[in-house]
Amino acid sequence: MYQFSGKLKILAIALMILGALGTVASFMSAPKTLEDAKEILAKQNAHHGEHEAADSHGEEKAHAEEVKTEAHAKVEKHAAEAHGADSTAVHTEEHKADSTNVHAVDTAHTEKRTEKHVAVTVAHNDTIKAHADNHEEEHAIHAFHQMQNRPWAAFFVALMFFLGVTLLVLAFYAIQRVAQAGWSVVLFRVMEAITANLHYVSVIMLVFLILTFMHMNHLFPWMNEGVFDPQSPNYDPVVDGKKWFLNTPGWLIRSIFYLTVWNVYRFVIRKGSIAQENGDLKLHKRNYNISVVFLFLFLITESMMSWDWIMGIDPHWFSTLFGWYVLATFLVSALTVIAFVTIYLRAKGHLPFVNDSHIHDLAKYMFGFSVFWTYLWFAQFMLIWYADIPEETTYFLLRFNEYKVPFLAMVVMNFIFPILLLINSDFKSVPWFVTIGGVVILAGHYLDLFVMIMPGTVGAQYGFGIGEISGILFFLGLFIYATFSAFAKANPLAKGNPFLHESETHHYYNIEHRGEDSNH
Amino acid sequence: MSTSKVIHAFYNDDDILMDAVKKIKGEHHHIEEVFCPFPVHGLDKALGLAPTRLAITAFFYGITGLCFAIWMTNYMMIQDWPQDIGGKPNFSWFANMPAFVPIMFELTVFFAAHLMVITFYMRSRIWPFKEAENPDPRTTDDHFLMEIPVNGNEEELKALLETTGAVEINIVDKH
């Protein structure tokens, strides 16, 4: 049996404390009042001024981009007239949303075209100057809400990342059972240990969801007051049309349902897996049947989870393959995490039956699903880029303008780097190559989730600071604690599985097994 | 022309064949060729054959295809006749890059696959109307054949092969 070492336990707890403190600090440092926010903005503008002094359009440019992001934060909503009058361009409408609050509707109509130009070509300083005063005030309110969102969003990205990764480890484990895979049985206990994290993150997620339900944050613009009320200045007819799905009670009930399904399966299958150690094939069949049912429910809940928890942040935007795309992101990361924990435990001598071929297989999956992620990412991006329908394009326009570095770095980290590193069959069985590839893959997919969530919640007020790092550290500590304490609670080898022998002697013909014979 | 003698040892089971190959290699005899009706896993390792480099060639063929696709799209769509087609940006290749990715992908795969297959044909000397080099038709059905050159140690070799479970041992003159 494995012993959860004291050093690792201290590390995990230290990470959690550090992360918790940092998260609290980031909540404390978020601006409390509008005046604080204005002060921060003034500092930002001074900073911008130094860089863009030579550029006469500098300020207008920055401003126009701000305005674009505002559409997503949805603090102000479009007027109903604005929507009905013009169906050509959503960013025209969204753009106009800023002016409708201060201007009469008819003037907004006449200015519509010019504003559209601003959004696309970013240059018409005359129109913008006309609104300068009002914009400034609105901009400040806007940025204030985004700044208030930031600690929440930072925590949410980390929470969602670790929840998703843990969930996909569970799904991969279920797939291995249903596919009756012969190679992976020796890794079952590693996967089960990782999924122990699911209970912990689910509880935190539940608390987070309830706090969101209680309007403690503004992450989901469709939850704002008055969005469904035609009399309110916040009324949003587009979102109102989605009320049958996007309403807080339904949202919370669905969310609890997803979490329940996943946690119940994890609980039942872990028990079943340990019970199976007596070699009873009836139990094996039972575990198989439960996994089949889970996979069916998983695919439904996973898609809906991605709509509810991620796509809901941009309620004006929708994408059909979003659920798959989120799945791909978490699946690559999940395989990487399995590989990491396996490599660590094997290096410590706790998995003598895991050989280089198992590592090779995991690396193959990491490679294959990296390509799969790229395929879905590109399929989503390219279809929207190609057709360029404004209501869809705003999503990427915002990301490309405000999040250019993370948006492009993600493609390099999640596709080009792993494909070049892991294409070689020999490299895939060398633990430190897999580790290097894995670190970049995990960072890249964190970034992917970051780019999914941040633009709609904090817009241009994003950054990578104490809040973001603390979120990661906290959940990393929790992950280490949950995984290794669960691994210590059961036999590291899933005995009684009819495929165990096949797995122990698993050998991929093409690779050299290096220096592992001494372990056998 | 000098004629050289070879021994053809027949086996009817791949496990017995593998053991025989290991034994003969252990006795430091050179095995010229092994004919099998189907791939026998591990035979190349037992014979000490060098690993194939076909995958490496495929990688470079793929890069060639990618470069070709980039050159072609850039020349046709950006350099030669940059028309406005449905408002797609053609100021530079990068501005319109997403539209070219499907072609880049397909040509990469096309080059990698086809050129690798052709390389395989050339290196294995396979082509239509090529005369089959099969020493015995049974090796395409249910027999395995090991060919060992004889260098004056005929009796010794024969005795050794008989201990490995060969079902038939022939000495053949080879031109």
XYZ file of C-alpha atoms in Angstrom, chain A residues 5-467:
463
model
C 4.108 11.101 2.503
C 4.205 13.881 5.060
C 6.206 16.122 2.755
C 3.596 15.925 0.018
C 0.821 16.523 2.512
C 2.561 19.639 3.814
C 3.096 20.840 0.241
C -0.587 20.331 -0.569
C -1.766 22.131 2.540
C 0.737 24.943 2.019
C -0.512 25.417 -1.547
C -4.100 25.498 -0.352
C -3.368 28.049 2.385
C -1.302 30.176 0.040
C -4.016 30.000 -2.599
C -6.778 30.801 -0.133
C -4.866 33.784 1.253
C -4.127 35.076 -2.239
C -7.740 34.687 -3.264
C -8.929 36.592 -0.207
C -6.336 39.269 -0.938
C -7.535 39.607 -4.501
C -11.111 40.040 -3.275
C -9.936 42.667 -0.794
C -7.995 44.586 -3.414
C -10.871 44.776 -5.884
C -12.250 48.334 -6.009
C -15.147 48.857 -3.583
C -16.524 52.069 -5.038
C -16.797 53.763 -8.369
C -14.269 56.354 -7.230
C -11.648 53.667 -6.623
C -12.261 52.307 -10.090
C -11.885 55.764 -11.623
C -8.583 56.203 -9.865
C -7.305 52.927 -11.277
C -8.529 53.906 -14.736
C -6.767 57.244 -14.506
C -3.552 55.418 -13.697
C -4.113 53.069 -16.633
C -4.733 55.991 -18.985
C -1.576 57.744 -17.837
C 0.276 54.568 -18.511
C -1.277 54.219 -21.951
C -0.492 57.830 -22.733
C 3.220 57.265 -22.360
C 3.153 54.576 -24.959
C 0.741 56.063 -27.414
C 1.640 59.716 -27.247
C 2.765 59.664 -30.838
C -0.434 58.084 -32.034
C -3.110 60.716 -32.412
C -5.798 58.074 -32.482
C -4.395 56.310 -29.488
C -7.027 57.250 -27.003
C -9.924 56.861 -29.367
C -8.633 53.488 -30.383
C -8.386 52.264 -26.835
C -11.766 53.717 -26.168
C -13.426 52.106 -29.127
C -12.121 48.779 -28.028
C -13.393 49.373 -24.542
C -16.778 50.068 -25.958
C -16.739 46.792 -27.799
C -15.972 44.857 -24.679
C -18.773 46.571 -22.873
C -21.254 44.804 -25.040
C -20.171 41.561 -23.476
C -20.125 42.620 -19.895
C -23.755 43.633 -20.334
C -24.019 46.055 -17.520
C -26.214 48.158 -19.724
C -28.625 46.484 -22.057
C -29.842 47.441 -25.461
C -33.007 49.327 -25.837
C -35.762 47.363 -27.465
C -35.961 49.846 -30.300
C -32.342 49.407 -31.116
C -32.828 45.746 -31.573
C -35.954 45.894 -33.667
C -34.699 48.611 -35.937
C -31.543 47.013 -37.144
C -30.819 43.386 -37.700
C -27.676 43.734 -39.739
C -24.987 43.896 -37.151
C -24.999 42.872 -33.594
C -21.940 44.830 -32.758
C -23.668 47.823 -34.168
C -26.464 47.181 -31.746
C -24.273 46.316 -28.871
C -22.314 49.362 -29.574
C -25.342 51.452 -29.622
C -26.315 50.066 -26.293
C -23.806 52.408 -24.763
C -25.331 55.427 -26.341
C -28.985 54.534 -25.882
C -28.806 55.160 -22.192
C -27.715 58.731 -22.676
C -29.036 59.657 -26.081
C -32.482 59.761 -27.486
C -33.326 56.731 -29.536
C -33.687 58.682 -32.779
C -30.208 60.190 -32.616
C -28.853 56.773 -31.883
C -30.439 55.631 -35.100
C -28.680 58.192 -37.174
C -25.371 57.473 -35.577
C -25.629 53.785 -35.981
C -23.673 53.553 -39.175
C -20.811 55.663 -38.001
C -20.561 53.681 -34.841
C -20.381 50.516 -36.799
C -17.389 51.938 -38.535
C -15.804 52.657 -35.237
C -16.230 49.109 -34.139
C -14.702 47.675 -37.263
C -12.127 50.144 -38.436
C -11.440 51.886 -35.142
C -10.769 55.371 -36.342
C -13.634 57.882 -36.324
C -12.620 60.191 -33.630
C -15.254 62.785 -34.413
C -18.173 60.533 -33.474
C -16.446 59.379 -30.390
C -15.509 62.849 -29.275
C -19.133 63.823 -29.482
C -19.894 61.225 -26.871
C -16.704 61.655 -24.984
C -18.172 62.944 -21.751
C -20.928 60.392 -21.436
C -18.684 57.625 -22.477
C -16.204 58.463 -19.830
C -18.738 58.116 -17.068
C -20.187 54.950 -18.528
C -16.801 53.557 -19.174
C -15.869 54.072 -15.548
C -19.025 52.307 -14.325
C -18.310 49.579 -16.747
C -14.692 49.098 -15.833
C -15.742 49.191 -12.188
C -17.998 46.173 -12.684
C -15.299 44.377 -14.599
C -12.762 45.033 -11.855
C -15.224 43.743 -9.293
C -15.682 40.630 -11.391
C -12.012 39.896 -11.662
C -11.357 38.012 -8.399
C -14.526 36.004 -8.996
C -13.555 35.183 -12.554
C -9.986 34.324 -11.552
C -11.297 31.864 -8.976
C -13.912 30.532 -11.371
C -11.385 29.773 -14.139
C -9.220 27.736 -11.773
C -12.255 26.007 -10.249
C -13.714 25.162 -13.642
C -10.346 23.933 -14.912
C -9.776 21.499 -12.065
C -13.392 20.385 -12.035
C -13.329 19.769 -15.781
C -10.035 17.917 -15.714
C -11.110 15.702 -12.839
C -14.434 15.038 -14.516
C -12.762 14.014 -17.761
C -10.420 11.665 -15.918
C -13.590 10.044 -14.616
C -15.052 9.912 -18.126
C -11.843 8.458 -19.548
C -11.888 5.853 -16.803
C -15.488 4.976 -17.692
C -14.485 4.705 -21.345
C -11.681 2.307 -20.439
C -14.156 0.133 -18.575
C -16.764 0.209 -21.321
C -14.213 -0.401 -24.079
C -12.820 -3.292 -22.002
C -9.393 -1.858 -22.611
C -6.619 -4.312 -21.962
C -3.756 -1.906 -21.463
C -5.065 0.488 -18.850
C -6.179 -1.761 -15.997
C -2.941 -1.113 -14.093
C -3.752 2.597 -14.222
C -7.285 2.223 -12.839
C -6.307 3.041 -9.276
C -4.372 6.102 -10.434
C -7.434 7.359 -12.293
C -9.723 6.550 -9.377
C -7.419 8.454 -7.037
C -7.466 11.522 -9.267
C -11.241 11.479 -9.460
C -11.402 11.658 -5.659
C -10.798 15.337 -6.292
C -14.238 15.508 -7.915
C -16.051 15.434 -4.577
C -14.047 18.349 -3.216
C -14.251 20.604 -6.261
C -17.933 19.781 -6.669
C -18.673 21.066 -3.193
C -16.766 24.275 -3.922
C -18.541 24.547 -7.249
C -21.886 24.123 -5.535
C -21.088 26.909 -3.075
C -19.903 29.047 -5.949
C -23.081 28.396 -7.927
C -25.277 29.246 -4.965
C -23.352 32.481 -4.380
C -23.806 33.322 -8.044
C -27.488 32.470 -7.741
C -27.659 34.920 -4.838
C -26.211 37.667 -7.068
C -22.958 37.901 -5.179
C -21.153 38.430 -8.499
C -21.831 39.619 -12.026
C -20.245 36.797 -13.991
C -23.421 35.926 -15.874
C -24.905 39.013 -17.490
C -28.268 37.360 -18.084
C -28.742 37.188 -14.310
C -28.693 40.960 -14.001
C -31.732 42.759 -12.714
C -34.290 43.878 -15.256
C -32.927 41.916 -18.176
C -36.269 40.182 -18.657
C -38.350 43.259 -17.805
C -39.452 45.334 -20.844
C -39.914 48.373 -18.572
C -36.357 48.285 -17.335
C -33.467 50.157 -18.941
C -31.577 46.867 -18.613
C -34.131 45.024 -20.766
C -32.463 42.737 -23.301
C -34.871 41.234 -25.845
C -32.293 38.768 -27.148
C -31.661 37.323 -23.741
C -35.372 37.559 -22.933
C -35.967 35.205 -25.861
C -33.737 32.660 -24.148
C -35.505 32.986 -20.831
C -36.943 29.495 -21.068
C -33.397 28.172 -20.673
C -31.462 30.996 -19.064
C -33.334 31.501 -15.820
C -31.734 31.212 -12.414
C -33.895 28.473 -10.860
C -33.564 26.240 -13.915
C -29.874 26.986 -14.117
C -29.238 26.046 -10.501
C -31.361 22.896 -10.680
C -29.556 21.745 -13.817
C -26.181 22.502 -12.259
C -26.989 20.476 -9.165
C -28.187 17.649 -11.377
C -24.870 17.520 -13.285
C -22.824 17.536 -10.108
C -25.006 14.841 -8.581
C -24.731 12.520 -11.576
C -20.947 12.772 -11.691
C -20.418 12.385 -7.969
C -22.796 9.480 -7.631
C -21.034 7.608 -10.424
C -17.629 8.291 -8.942
C -18.813 7.064 -5.527
C -20.470 3.940 -6.881
C -17.695 2.932 -9.271
C -14.962 3.386 -6.686
C -16.867 1.113 -4.315
C -17.525 -1.327 -7.127
C -13.899 -1.321 -8.183
C -12.674 -2.150 -4.693
C -15.376 -4.790 -4.270
C -14.232 -6.365 -7.537
C -10.885 -7.244 -5.971
C -12.400 -10.596 -4.973
C -12.406 -11.489 -8.679
C -16.181 -11.784 -9.026
C -16.989 -11.404 -12.716
C -20.579 -10.455 -11.919
C -19.220 -7.332 -10.233
C -17.104 -6.649 -13.302
C -20.192 -6.802 -15.481
C -22.051 -4.576 -13.049
C -19.280 -1.982 -13.135
C -19.395 -2.170 -16.903
C -23.157 -1.546 -16.995
C -22.932 1.374 -14.580
C -20.189 2.912 -16.713
C -22.297 2.597 -19.871
C -25.145 4.461 -18.203
C -22.741 7.060 -16.862
C -21.196 7.732 -20.276
C -24.638 8.308 -21.719
C -25.485 10.774 -18.966
C -22.016 12.275 -19.024
C -22.169 13.384 -22.642
C -25.495 15.090 -22.054
C -24.496 16.728 -18.779
C -21.085 17.769 -20.089
C -22.580 19.584 -23.099
C -25.181 21.283 -20.986
C -22.637 22.148 -18.312
C -20.568 23.946 -20.929
C -23.623 25.952 -22.040
C -24.674 26.782 -18.507
C -21.343 27.565 -16.930
C -19.213 28.865 -19.798
C -21.283 29.837 -22.827
C -23.793 31.563 -20.518
C -21.157 34.206 -19.868
C -21.747 35.480 -23.407
C -25.509 35.046 -23.682
C -25.712 36.782 -27.066
C -23.371 34.291 -28.620
C -23.881 30.627 -29.354
C -21.912 27.847 -30.977
C -23.089 24.358 -31.774
C -19.863 22.501 -31.156
C -19.009 24.378 -27.983
C -19.752 21.381 -25.761
C -17.367 19.197 -27.744
C -14.759 21.876 -27.758
C -14.859 22.199 -23.974
C -14.775 18.412 -23.757
C -11.636 18.286 -25.907
C -9.877 20.886 -23.798
C -10.534 18.996 -20.579
C -9.854 15.594 -22.118
C -6.300 16.462 -23.214
C -5.634 17.979 -19.814
C -7.119 14.942 -18.082
C -4.839 12.562 -19.967
C -1.868 14.754 -19.180
C -2.773 14.711 -15.502
C -3.096 10.915 -15.546
C 0.325 10.722 -17.177
C 1.821 13.084 -14.594
C 0.488 11.227 -11.578
C 1.513 7.904 -13.133
C 5.027 9.117 -13.897
C 5.398 10.553 -10.398
C 4.170 7.434 -8.619
C 6.212 5.163 -10.857
C 9.356 7.181 -10.258
C 8.732 6.776 -6.522
C 8.474 3.018 -7.055
C 4.798 2.627 -6.202
C 3.721 1.349 -9.611
C 6.187 -1.451 -10.470
C 3.720 -2.984 -12.940
C 3.512 0.134 -15.091
C 6.004 -0.063 -17.929
C 7.148 2.276 -20.671
C 4.407 1.039 -22.993
C 1.743 2.408 -20.653
C 3.445 5.804 -20.638
C 3.725 5.548 -24.406
C -0.010 4.915 -24.705
C -0.875 7.858 -22.479
C 1.417 10.095 -24.527
C -0.266 8.858 -27.698
C -3.590 9.929 -26.267
C -2.141 13.306 -25.293
C -0.853 13.736 -28.820
C -4.043 12.556 -30.482
C -6.388 14.632 -28.381
C -4.176 17.704 -28.773
C -4.849 17.407 -32.475
C -8.524 16.775 -31.749
C -8.704 19.925 -29.640
C -7.060 21.919 -32.429
C -9.505 20.501 -34.910
C -12.500 21.602 -32.871
C -10.983 24.951 -31.947
C -10.220 25.684 -35.555
C -13.535 24.347 -36.808
C -15.327 26.730 -34.472
C -13.083 29.674 -35.269
C -12.877 29.175 -39.000
C -16.606 28.712 -39.560
C -17.307 31.947 -37.712
C -14.420 33.811 -39.364
C -15.444 32.626 -42.814
C -19.111 33.512 -42.682
C -18.395 36.608 -40.583
C -21.962 36.943 -39.334
C -21.660 39.879 -36.922
C -23.608 38.295 -34.072
C -21.146 35.409 -34.034
C -18.010 37.304 -34.970
C -18.081 39.691 -31.983
C -17.043 36.765 -29.845
C -13.758 36.338 -31.674
C -13.317 40.018 -32.483
C -13.161 40.762 -28.784
C -10.753 37.905 -28.163
C -8.547 38.798 -31.067
C -8.361 42.480 -30.170
C -8.093 42.337 -26.408
C -6.634 38.870 -25.828
C -4.313 38.544 -28.777
C -1.341 37.117 -26.896
C -3.187 34.398 -24.931
C -5.406 33.655 -27.913
C -2.498 32.996 -30.258
C -0.129 31.537 -27.646
C -2.782 28.921 -26.943
C -2.536 27.540 -30.484
C 1.222 27.219 -30.222
C 1.080 25.616 -26.780
C -1.818 23.293 -27.449
C -1.006 22.273 -30.990
C 2.359 23.088 -32.499
C 4.477 22.298 -29.461
C 2.895 18.942 -28.536
C 2.636 17.814 -32.145
C 6.332 18.371 -32.784
C 7.452 16.978 -29.437
C 5.218 13.931 -29.199
C 5.143 12.833 -32.834
C 8.250 10.734 -32.326
C 7.422 7.274 -31.064
C 10.612 7.006 -28.997
C 10.019 10.310 -27.242
C 6.573 9.220 -26.116
C 8.015 6.625 -23.770
C 10.576 8.950 -22.160
C 8.990 10.352 -18.971
C 10.730 13.706 -19.009
C 9.721 14.396 -22.608
C 6.131 13.597 -21.704
C 6.469 15.847 -18.658
C 7.730 18.799 -20.680
C 4.996 18.310 -23.247
C 2.430 17.902 -20.478
C 3.376 21.104 -18.654
C 2.941 23.110 -21.842
C -0.323 21.326 -22.654
C -1.767 22.007 -19.195
C -0.719 25.664 -19.271
C -2.146 25.973 -22.770
C -5.499 24.554 -21.797
C -5.708 26.703 -18.707
C -5.150 29.601 -21.064
C -7.872 28.233 -23.315
C -10.379 28.298 -20.469
C -9.080 31.719 -19.473
C -9.844 33.044 -22.954
C -13.287 31.434 -22.825
C -14.296 32.998 -19.518
C -12.370 36.242 -19.023
C -13.469 38.362 -22.006
C -17.132 38.119 -21.044
C -16.571 38.771 -17.354
C -13.698 41.229 -16.991
C -13.178 42.329 -20.591
C -10.201 44.597 -20.973
C -9.552 44.636 -17.205
C -7.902 41.234 -17.356
C -4.473 40.288 -16.184
C -2.565 37.459 -14.655
C -1.979 38.452 -11.064
C -2.391 37.311 -7.499
C -6.020 36.303 -7.949
